[in-house]
PDB file of C-alpha atoms and ligand atoms in Angstrom:
ATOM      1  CA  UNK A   1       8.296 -19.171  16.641  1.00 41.00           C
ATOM      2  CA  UNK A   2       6.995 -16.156  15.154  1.00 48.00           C
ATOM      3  CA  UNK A   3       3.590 -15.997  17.351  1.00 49.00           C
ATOM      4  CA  UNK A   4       5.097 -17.110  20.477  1.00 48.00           C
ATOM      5  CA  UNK A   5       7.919 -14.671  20.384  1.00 49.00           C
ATOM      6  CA  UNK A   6       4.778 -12.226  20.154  1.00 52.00           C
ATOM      7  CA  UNK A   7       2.724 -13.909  22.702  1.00 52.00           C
ATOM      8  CA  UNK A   8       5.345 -14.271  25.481  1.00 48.00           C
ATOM      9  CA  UNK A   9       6.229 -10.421  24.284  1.00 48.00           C
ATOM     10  CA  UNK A  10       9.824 -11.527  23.450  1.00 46.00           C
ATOM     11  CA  UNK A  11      10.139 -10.161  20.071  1.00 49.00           C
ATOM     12  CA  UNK A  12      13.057 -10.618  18.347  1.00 47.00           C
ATOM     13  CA  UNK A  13      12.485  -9.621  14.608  1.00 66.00           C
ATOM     14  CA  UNK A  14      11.370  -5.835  14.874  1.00 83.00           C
ATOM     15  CA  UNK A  15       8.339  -6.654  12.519  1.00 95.00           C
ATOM     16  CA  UNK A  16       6.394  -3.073  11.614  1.00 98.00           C
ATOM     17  CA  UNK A  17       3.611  -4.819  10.391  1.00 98.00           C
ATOM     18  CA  UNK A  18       2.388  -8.498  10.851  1.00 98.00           C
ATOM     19  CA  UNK A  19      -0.644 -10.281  10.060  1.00 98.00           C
ATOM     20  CA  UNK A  20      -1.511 -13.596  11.463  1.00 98.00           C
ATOM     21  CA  UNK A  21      -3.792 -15.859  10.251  1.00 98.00           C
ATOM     22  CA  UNK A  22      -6.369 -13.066   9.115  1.00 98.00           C
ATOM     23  CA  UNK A  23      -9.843 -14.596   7.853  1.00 98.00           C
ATOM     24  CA  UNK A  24     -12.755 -12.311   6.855  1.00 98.00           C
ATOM     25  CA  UNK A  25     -16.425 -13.260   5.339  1.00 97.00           C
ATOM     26  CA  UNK A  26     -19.174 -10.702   4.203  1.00 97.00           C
ATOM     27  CA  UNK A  27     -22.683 -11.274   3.842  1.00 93.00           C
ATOM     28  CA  UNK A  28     -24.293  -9.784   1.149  1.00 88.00           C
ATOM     29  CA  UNK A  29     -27.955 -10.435   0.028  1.00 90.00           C
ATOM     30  CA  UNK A  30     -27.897 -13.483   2.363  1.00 91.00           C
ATOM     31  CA  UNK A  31     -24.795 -14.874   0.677  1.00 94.00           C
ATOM     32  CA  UNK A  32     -21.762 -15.420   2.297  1.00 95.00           C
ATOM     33  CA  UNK A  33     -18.796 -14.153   0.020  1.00 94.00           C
ATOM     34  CA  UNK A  34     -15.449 -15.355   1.896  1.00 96.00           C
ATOM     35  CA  UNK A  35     -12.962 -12.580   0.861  1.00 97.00           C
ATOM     36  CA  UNK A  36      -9.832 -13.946   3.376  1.00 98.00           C
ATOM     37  CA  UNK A  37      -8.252 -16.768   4.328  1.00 98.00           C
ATOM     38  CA  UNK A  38      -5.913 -17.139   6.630  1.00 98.00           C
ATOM     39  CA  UNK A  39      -3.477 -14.365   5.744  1.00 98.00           C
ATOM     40  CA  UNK A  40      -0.370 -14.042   7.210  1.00 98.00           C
ATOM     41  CA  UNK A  41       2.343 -11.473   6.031  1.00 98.00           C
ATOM     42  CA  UNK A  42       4.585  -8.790   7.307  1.00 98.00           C
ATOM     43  CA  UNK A  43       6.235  -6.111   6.600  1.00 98.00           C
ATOM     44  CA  UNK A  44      10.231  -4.990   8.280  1.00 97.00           C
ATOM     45  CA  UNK A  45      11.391  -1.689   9.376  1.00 96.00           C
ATOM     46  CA  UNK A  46      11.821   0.917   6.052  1.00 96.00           C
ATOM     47  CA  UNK A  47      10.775  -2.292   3.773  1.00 98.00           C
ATOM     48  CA  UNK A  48       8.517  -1.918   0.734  1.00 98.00           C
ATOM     49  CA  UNK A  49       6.521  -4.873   0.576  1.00 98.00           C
ATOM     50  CA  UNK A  50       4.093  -5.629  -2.292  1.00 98.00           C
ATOM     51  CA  UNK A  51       0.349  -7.478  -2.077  1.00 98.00           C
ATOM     52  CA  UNK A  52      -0.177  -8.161  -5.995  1.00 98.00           C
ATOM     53  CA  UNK A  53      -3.493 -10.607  -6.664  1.00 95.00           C
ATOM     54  CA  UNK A  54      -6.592 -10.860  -9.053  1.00 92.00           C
ATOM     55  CA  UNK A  55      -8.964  -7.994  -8.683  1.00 90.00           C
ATOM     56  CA  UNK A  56     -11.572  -9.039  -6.254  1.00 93.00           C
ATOM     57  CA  UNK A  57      -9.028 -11.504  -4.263  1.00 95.00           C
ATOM     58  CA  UNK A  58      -9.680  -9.086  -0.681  1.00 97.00           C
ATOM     59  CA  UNK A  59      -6.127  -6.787  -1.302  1.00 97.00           C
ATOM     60  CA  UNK A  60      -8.134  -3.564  -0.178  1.00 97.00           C
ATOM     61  CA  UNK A  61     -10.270  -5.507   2.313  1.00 98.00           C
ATOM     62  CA  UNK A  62      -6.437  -6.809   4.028  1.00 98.00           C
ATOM     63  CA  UNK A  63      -5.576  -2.991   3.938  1.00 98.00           C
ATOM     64  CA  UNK A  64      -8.616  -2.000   5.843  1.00 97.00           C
ATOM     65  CA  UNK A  65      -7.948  -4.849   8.632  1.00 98.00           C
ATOM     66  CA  UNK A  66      -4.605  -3.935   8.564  1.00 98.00           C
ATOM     67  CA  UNK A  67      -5.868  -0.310   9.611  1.00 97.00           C
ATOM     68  CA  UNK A  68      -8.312  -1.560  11.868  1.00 96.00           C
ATOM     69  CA  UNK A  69     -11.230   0.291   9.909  1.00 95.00           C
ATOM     70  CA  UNK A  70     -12.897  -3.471   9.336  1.00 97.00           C
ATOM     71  CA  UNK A  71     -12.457  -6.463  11.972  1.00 97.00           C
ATOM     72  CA  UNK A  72     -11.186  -9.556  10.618  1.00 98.00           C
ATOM     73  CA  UNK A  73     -13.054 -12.596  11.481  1.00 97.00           C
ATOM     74  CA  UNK A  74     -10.173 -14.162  12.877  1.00 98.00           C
ATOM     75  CA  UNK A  75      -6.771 -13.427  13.187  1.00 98.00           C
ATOM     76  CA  UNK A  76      -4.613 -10.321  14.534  1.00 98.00           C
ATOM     77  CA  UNK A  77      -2.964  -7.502  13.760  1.00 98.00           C
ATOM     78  CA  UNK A  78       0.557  -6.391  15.213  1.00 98.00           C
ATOM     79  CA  UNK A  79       2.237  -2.945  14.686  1.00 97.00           C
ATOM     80  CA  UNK A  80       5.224  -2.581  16.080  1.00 96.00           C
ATOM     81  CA  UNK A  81       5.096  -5.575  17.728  1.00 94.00           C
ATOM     82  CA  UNK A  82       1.787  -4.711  19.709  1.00 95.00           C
ATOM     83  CA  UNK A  83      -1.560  -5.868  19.049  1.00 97.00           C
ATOM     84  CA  UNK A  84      -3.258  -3.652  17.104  1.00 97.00           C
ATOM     85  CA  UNK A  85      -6.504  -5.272  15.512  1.00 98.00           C
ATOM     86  CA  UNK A  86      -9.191  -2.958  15.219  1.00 97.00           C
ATOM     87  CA  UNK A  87      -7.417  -0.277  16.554  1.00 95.00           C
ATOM     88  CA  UNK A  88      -6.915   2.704  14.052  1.00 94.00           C
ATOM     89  CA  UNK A  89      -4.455   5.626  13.959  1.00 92.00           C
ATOM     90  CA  UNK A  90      -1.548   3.486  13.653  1.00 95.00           C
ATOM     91  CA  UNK A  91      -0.241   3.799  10.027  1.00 96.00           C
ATOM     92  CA  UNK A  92      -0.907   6.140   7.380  1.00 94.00           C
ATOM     93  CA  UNK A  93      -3.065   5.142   4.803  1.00 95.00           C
ATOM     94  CA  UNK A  94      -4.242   5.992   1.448  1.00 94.00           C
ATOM     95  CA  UNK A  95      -7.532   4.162   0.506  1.00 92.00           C
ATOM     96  CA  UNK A  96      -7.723   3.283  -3.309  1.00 90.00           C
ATOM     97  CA  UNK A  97     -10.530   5.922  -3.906  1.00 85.00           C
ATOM     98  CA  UNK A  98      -8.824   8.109  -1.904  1.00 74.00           C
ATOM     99  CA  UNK A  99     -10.609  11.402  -3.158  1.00 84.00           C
ATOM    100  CA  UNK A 100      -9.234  14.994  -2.438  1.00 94.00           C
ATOM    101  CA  UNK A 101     -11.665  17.286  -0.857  1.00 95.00           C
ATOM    102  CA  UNK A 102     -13.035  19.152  -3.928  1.00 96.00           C
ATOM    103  CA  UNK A 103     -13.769  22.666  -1.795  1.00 96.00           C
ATOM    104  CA  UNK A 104     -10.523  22.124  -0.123  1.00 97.00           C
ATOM    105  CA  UNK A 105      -7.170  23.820  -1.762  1.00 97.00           C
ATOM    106  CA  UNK A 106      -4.135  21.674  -2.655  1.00 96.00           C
ATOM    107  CA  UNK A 107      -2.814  22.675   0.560  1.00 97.00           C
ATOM    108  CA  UNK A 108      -5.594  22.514   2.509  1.00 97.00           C
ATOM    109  CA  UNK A 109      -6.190  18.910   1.231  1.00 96.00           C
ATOM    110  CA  UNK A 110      -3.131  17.884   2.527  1.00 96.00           C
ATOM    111  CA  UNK A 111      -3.263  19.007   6.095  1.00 96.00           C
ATOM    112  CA  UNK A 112      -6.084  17.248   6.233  1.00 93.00           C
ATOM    113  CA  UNK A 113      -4.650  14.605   8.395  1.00 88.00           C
ATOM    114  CA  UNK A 114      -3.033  16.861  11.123  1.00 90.00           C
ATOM    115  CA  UNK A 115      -6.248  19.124  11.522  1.00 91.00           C
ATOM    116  CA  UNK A 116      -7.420  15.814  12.575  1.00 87.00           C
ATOM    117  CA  UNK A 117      -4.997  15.102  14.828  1.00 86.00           C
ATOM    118  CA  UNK A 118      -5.920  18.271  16.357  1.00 91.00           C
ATOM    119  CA  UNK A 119      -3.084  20.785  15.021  1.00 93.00           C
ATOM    120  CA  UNK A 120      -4.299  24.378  14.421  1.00 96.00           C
ATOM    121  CA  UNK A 121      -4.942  25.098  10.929  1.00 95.00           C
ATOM    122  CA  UNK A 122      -1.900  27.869  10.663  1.00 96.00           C
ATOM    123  CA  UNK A 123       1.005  25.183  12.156  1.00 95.00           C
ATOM    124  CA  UNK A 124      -0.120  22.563   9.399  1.00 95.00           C
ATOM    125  CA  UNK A 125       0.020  24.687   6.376  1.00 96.00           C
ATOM    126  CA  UNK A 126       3.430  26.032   7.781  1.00 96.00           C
ATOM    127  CA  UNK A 127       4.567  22.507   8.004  1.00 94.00           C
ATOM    128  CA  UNK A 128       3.124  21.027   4.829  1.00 95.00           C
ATOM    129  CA  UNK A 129       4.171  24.194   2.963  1.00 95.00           C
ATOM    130  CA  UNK A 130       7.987  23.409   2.572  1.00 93.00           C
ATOM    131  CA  UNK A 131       7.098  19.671   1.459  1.00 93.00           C
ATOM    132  CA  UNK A 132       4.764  20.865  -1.952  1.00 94.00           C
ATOM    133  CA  UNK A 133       8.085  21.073  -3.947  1.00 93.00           C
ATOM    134  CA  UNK A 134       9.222  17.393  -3.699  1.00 91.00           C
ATOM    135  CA  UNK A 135       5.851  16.534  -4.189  1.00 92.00           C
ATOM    136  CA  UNK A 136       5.784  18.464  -7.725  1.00 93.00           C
ATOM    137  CA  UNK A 137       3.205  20.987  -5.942  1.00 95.00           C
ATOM    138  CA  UNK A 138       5.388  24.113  -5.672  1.00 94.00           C
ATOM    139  CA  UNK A 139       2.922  26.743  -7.004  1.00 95.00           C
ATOM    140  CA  UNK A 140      -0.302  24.616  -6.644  1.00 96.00           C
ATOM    141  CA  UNK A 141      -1.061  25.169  -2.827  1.00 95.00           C
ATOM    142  CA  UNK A 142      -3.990  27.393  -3.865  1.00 97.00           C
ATOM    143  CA  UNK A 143      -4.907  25.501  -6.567  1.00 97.00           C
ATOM    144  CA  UNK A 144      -8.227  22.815  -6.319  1.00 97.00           C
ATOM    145  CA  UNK A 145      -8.331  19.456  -7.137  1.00 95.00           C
ATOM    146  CA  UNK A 146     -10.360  19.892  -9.866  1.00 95.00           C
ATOM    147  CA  UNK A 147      -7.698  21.677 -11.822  1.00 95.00           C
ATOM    148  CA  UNK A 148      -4.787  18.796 -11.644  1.00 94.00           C
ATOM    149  CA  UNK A 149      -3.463  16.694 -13.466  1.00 92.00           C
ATOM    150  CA  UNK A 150      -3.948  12.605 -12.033  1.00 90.00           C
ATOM    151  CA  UNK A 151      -0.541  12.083 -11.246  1.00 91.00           C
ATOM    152  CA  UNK A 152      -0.643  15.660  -9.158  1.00 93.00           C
ATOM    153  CA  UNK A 153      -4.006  14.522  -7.300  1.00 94.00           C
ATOM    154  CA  UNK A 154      -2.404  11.739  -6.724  1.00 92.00           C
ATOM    155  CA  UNK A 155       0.857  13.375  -5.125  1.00 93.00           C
ATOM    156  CA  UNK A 156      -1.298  15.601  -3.709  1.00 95.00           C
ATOM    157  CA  UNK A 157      -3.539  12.476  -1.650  1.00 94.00           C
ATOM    158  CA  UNK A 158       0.166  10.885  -1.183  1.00 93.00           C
ATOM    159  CA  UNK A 159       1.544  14.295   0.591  1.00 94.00           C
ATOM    160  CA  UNK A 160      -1.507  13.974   2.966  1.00 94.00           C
ATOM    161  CA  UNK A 161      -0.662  10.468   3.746  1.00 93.00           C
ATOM    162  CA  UNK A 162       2.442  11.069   4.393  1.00 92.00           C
ATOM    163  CA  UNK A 163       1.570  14.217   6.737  1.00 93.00           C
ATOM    164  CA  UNK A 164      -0.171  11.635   8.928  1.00 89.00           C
ATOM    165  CA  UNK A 165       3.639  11.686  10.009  1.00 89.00           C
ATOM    166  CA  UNK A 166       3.004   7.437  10.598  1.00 93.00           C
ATOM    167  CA  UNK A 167       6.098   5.427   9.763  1.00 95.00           C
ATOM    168  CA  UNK A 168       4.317   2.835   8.013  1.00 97.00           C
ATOM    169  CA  UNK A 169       2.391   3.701   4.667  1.00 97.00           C
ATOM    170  CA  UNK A 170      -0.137   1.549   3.143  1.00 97.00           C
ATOM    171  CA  UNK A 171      -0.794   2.592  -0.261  1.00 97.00           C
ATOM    172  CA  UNK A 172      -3.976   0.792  -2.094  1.00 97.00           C
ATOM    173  CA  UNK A 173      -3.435   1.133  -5.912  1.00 95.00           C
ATOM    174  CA  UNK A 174      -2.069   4.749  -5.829  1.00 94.00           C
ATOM    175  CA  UNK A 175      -1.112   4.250  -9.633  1.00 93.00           C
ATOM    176  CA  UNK A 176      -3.721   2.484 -11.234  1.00 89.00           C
ATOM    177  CA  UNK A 177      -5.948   4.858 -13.134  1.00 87.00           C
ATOM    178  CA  UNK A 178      -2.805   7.216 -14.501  1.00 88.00           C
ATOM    179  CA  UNK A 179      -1.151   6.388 -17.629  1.00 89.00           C
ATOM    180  CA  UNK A 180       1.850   4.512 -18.649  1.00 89.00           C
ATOM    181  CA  UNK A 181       4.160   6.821 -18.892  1.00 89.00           C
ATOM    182  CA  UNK A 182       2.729   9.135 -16.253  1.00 90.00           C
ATOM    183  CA  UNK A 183       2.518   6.137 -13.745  1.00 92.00           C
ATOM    184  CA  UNK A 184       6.364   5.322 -15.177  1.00 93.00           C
ATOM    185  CA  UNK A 185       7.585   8.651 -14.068  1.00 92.00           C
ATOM    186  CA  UNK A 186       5.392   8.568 -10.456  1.00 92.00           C
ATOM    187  CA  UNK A 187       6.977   4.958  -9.970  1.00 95.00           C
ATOM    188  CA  UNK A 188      10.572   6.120  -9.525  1.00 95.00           C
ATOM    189  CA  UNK A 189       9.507   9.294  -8.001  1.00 93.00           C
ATOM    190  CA  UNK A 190       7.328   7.487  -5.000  1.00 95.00           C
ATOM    191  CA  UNK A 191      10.898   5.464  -4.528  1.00 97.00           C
ATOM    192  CA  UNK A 192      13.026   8.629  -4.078  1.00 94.00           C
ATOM    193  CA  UNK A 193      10.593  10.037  -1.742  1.00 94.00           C
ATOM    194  CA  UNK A 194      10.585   6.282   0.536  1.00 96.00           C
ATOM    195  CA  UNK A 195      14.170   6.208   0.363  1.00 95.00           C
ATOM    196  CA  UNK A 196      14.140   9.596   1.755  1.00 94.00           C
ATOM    197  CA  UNK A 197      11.393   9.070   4.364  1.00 93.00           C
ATOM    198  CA  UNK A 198      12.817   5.764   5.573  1.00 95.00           C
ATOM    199  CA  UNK A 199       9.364   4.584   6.201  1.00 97.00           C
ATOM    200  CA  UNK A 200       8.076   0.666   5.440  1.00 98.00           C
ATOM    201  CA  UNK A 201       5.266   0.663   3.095  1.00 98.00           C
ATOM    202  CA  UNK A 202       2.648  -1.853   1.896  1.00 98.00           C
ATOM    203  CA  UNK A 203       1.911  -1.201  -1.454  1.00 97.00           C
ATOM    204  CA  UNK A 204      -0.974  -3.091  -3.240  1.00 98.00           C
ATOM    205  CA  UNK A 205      -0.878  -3.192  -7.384  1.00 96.00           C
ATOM    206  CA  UNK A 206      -2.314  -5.906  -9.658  1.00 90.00           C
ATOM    207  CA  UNK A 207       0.556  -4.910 -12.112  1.00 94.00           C
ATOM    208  CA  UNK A 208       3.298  -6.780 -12.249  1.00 96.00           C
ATOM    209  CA  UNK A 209       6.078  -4.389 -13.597  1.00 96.00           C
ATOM    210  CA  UNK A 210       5.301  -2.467 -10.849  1.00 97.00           C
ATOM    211  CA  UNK A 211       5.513  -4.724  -8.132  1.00 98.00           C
ATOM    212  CA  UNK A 212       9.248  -5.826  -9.490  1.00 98.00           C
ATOM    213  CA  UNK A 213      10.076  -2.251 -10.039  1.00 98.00           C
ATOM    214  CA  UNK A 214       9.129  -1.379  -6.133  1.00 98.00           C
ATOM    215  CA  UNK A 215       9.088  -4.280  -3.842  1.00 98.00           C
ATOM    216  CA  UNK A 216      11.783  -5.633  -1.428  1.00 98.00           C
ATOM    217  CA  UNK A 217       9.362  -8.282  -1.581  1.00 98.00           C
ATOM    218  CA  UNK A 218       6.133  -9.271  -2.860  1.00 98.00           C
ATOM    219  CA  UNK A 219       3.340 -10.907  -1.759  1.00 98.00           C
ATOM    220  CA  UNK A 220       1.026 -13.482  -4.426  1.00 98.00           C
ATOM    221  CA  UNK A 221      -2.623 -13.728  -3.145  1.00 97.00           C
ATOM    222  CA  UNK A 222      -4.971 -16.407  -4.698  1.00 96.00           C
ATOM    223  CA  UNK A 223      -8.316 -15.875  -6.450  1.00 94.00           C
ATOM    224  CA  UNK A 224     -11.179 -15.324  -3.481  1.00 94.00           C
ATOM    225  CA  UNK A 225     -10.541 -16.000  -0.806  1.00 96.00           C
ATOM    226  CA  UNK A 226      -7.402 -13.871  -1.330  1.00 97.00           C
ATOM    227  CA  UNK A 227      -4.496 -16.147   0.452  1.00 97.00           C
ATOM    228  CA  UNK A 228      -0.911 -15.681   0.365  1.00 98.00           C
ATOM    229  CA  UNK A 229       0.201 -18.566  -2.585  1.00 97.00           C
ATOM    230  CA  UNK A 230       4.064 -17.306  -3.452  1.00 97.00           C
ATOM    231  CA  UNK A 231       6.538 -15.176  -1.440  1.00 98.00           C
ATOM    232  CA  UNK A 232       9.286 -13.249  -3.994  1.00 98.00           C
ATOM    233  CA  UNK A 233      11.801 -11.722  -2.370  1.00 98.00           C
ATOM    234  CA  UNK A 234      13.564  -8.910  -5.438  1.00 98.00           C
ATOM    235  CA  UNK A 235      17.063  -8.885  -4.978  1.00 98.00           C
ATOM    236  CA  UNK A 236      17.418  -6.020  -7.987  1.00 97.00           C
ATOM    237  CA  UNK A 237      20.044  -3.285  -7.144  1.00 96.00           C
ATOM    238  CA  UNK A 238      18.727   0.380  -5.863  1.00 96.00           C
ATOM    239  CA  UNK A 239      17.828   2.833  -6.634  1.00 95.00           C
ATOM    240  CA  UNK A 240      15.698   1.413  -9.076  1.00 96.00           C
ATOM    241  CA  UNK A 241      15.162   2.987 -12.667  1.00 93.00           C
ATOM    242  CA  UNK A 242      12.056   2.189 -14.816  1.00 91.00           C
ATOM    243  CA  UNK A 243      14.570   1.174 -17.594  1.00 92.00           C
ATOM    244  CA  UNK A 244      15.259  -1.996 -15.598  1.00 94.00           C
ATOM    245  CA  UNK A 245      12.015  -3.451 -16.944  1.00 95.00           C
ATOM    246  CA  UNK A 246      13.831  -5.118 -19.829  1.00 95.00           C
ATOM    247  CA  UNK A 247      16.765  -6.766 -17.770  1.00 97.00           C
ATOM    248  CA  UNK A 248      16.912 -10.427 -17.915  1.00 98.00           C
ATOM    249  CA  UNK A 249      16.969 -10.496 -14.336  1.00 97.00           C
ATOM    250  CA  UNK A 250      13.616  -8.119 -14.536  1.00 98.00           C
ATOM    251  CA  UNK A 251      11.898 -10.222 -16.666  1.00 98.00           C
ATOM    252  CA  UNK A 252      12.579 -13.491 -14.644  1.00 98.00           C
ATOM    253  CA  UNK A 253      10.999 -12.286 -11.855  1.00 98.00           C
ATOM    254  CA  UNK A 254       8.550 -10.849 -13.990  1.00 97.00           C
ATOM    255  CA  UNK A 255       7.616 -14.207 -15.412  1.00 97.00           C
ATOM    256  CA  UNK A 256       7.449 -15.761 -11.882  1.00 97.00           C
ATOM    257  CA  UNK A 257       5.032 -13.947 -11.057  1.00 97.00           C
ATOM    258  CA  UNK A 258       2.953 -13.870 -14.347  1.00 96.00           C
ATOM    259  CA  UNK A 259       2.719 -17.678 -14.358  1.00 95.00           C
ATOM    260  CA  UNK A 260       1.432 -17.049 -10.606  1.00 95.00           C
ATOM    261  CA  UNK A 261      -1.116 -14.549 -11.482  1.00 94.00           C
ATOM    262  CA  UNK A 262      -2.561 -15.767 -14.354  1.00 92.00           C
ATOM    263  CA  UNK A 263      -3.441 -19.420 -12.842  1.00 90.00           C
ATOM    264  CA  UNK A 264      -5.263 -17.276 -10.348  1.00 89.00           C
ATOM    265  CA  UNK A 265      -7.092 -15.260 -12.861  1.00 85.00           C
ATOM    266  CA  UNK A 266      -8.222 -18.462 -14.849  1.00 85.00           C
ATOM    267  CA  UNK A 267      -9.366 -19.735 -11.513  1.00 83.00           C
ATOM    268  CA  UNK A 268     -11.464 -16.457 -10.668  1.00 80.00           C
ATOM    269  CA  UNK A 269     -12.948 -16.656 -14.141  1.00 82.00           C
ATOM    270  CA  UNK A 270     -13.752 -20.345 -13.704  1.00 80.00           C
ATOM    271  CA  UNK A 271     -11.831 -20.909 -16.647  1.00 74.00           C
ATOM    272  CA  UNK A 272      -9.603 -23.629 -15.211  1.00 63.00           C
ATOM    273  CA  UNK A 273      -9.851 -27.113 -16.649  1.00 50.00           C
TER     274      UNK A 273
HETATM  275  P1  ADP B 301      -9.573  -6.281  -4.231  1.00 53.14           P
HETATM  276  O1  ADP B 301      -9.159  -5.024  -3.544  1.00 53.14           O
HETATM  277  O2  ADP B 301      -8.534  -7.350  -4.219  1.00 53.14           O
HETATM  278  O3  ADP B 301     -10.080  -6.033  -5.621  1.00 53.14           O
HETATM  279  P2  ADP B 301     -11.723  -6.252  -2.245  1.00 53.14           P
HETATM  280  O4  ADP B 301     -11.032  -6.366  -0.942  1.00 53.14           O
HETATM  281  O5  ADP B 301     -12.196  -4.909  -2.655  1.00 53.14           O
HETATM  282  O6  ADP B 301     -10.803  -6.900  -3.401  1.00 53.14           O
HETATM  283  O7  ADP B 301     -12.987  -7.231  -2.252  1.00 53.14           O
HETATM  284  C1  ADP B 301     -12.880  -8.607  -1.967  1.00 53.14           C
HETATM  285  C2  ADP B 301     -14.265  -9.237  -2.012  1.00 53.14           C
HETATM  286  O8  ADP B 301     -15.012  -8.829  -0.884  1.00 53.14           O
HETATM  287  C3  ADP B 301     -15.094  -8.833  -3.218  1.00 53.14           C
HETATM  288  O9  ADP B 301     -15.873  -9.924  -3.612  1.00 53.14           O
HETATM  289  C4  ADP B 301     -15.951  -7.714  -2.697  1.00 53.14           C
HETATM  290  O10 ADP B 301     -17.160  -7.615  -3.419  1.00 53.14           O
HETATM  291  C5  ADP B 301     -16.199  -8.165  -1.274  1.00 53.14           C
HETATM  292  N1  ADP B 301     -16.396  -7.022  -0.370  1.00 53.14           N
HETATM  293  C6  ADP B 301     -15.486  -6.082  -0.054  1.00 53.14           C
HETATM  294  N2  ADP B 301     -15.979  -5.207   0.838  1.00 53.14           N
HETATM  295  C7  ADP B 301     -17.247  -5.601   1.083  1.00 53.14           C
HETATM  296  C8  ADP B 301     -18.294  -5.115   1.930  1.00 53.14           C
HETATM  297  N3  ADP B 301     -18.118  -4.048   2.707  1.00 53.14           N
HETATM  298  N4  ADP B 301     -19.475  -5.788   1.919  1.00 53.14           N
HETATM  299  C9  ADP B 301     -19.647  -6.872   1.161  1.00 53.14           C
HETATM  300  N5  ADP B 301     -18.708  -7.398   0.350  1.00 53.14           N
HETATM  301  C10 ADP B 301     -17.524  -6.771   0.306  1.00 53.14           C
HETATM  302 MG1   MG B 302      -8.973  -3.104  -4.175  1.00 53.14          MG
END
């Protein structure tokens, strides 16, 4: 119903994002390593959707389709409900080595985006200027990378995202090398800040407290070739607050998806009997 709707242009579910039957293979040293198959997802309007699978199961590879920097080997693409595979500049997106420029200030770093886009220099700092407090920047503008903490590059690449002024976000592992506590504390921060935006993201995490903690829903990919095995929706109350990771409810879910993940993990290790 879904693809036809599409096809005939008669779209009734306002999808933001949606992925249909996306495949992809690379060939490496004359071996074929199949890293997709036949993905299908979406994502609705201000949702925050979560990809969660074994390292090495094709998450960032999906992101980069998803942003048209790589063309799947089949499948499509559809952002807001138009065809959009291999076609970039239609959702903001923060690549998991998403590096700051290391001669470029704070500020400068996170114009980045609209200087791109072809804004003067001046207009972008004025603009991204009033948004360094809520991003825990206030007083950091001239500041470079080199001198912040993790969780402020990682604000700092976020604000930059975010100044790509898309209304869909795809966010590859934003979290993953910072701390517990530091990544605790960025957690229900990145939530205030979506609830505020009112944009859908696409977050991808291989930790499951997180993906509870954040999603509307969550996505469980297989061992290579990543596929989608398990669809959660997380009917937890918002706002969310990290101390929610020891409700019963949590911690169902939470086991879910464990049970999920770790069958997947034997199976990448070949550990399965
Ligand atoms: P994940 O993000 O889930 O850890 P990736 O999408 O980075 O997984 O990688 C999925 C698989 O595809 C891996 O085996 C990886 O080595 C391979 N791969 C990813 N990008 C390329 C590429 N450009 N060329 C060859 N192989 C690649
Ligand atoms: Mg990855």
């Amino acid at each position: 119903m879904v693809e036809s709707d599409i096809e005939t242009g008669q779209a009734h579910h306002q999808y933001k994002v949606l992925v249909r039957g996306v495949t992809k293979s690379f060939v490496e040293q004359a071996r074929e390593v199949h890293a997709l198959h036949d993905v299908n997802l979406h994502a609705m309007d201000a949702e925050l959707v979560t990809v969660i699978g074994p390292s090495g199961c094709g998450k960032s590879t999906l992101f980069n389709i998803i942003s048209g920097v790589e063309s799947p080997g089949e499948g499509r693409v559809y952002i807001n409900q138009v065809e959009a595979t291999n076609t970039v500049g239609h959702v903001g997106y923060m690549p998991q080595k998403d590096l700051l420029l290391p001669w470029r200030s704070v500020l400068d770093n996170a114009i980045l985006g609209m200087e791109v886009a072809g804004m003067k220099r001046a207009s972008a700092r004025e603009r991204a200027l009033p948004m360094l407090a809520e991003f825990g920047l206030e007083g950091f503008e001239h500041s470079y990378p080199h001198a912040l903490s993790g969780g402020m590059r990682q604000r700092a690449a976020f604000l930059r995202t975010v100044l790509f002024q898309k209304d869909i976000l795809l966010l590859d592992e934003p979290f993953g090398a910072l701390d517990a506590l530091t990544r605790a504390t960025m957690q229900e921060w990145l939530l205030s800040v979506w609830e505020k935006l009112g944009t859908t993201i696409i977050f991808v995490t291989h930790d499951v407290d997180e993906a509870v903690l954040l999603s509307d829903r969550i996505y469980v990919m297989t061992a290579r070739p990543g596929h989608v095995k398990l669809e959660i929706p997380i009917h937890l109350p918002r706002p969310r607050r990290y101390v929610m990771v020891t409700s019963p409810e949590f911690l169902d879910y939470k086991r879910t998806l464990l049970e999920a993940l770790q069958e997947e993990s034997a199976r990448a290790l070949g550990m399965t009997a």
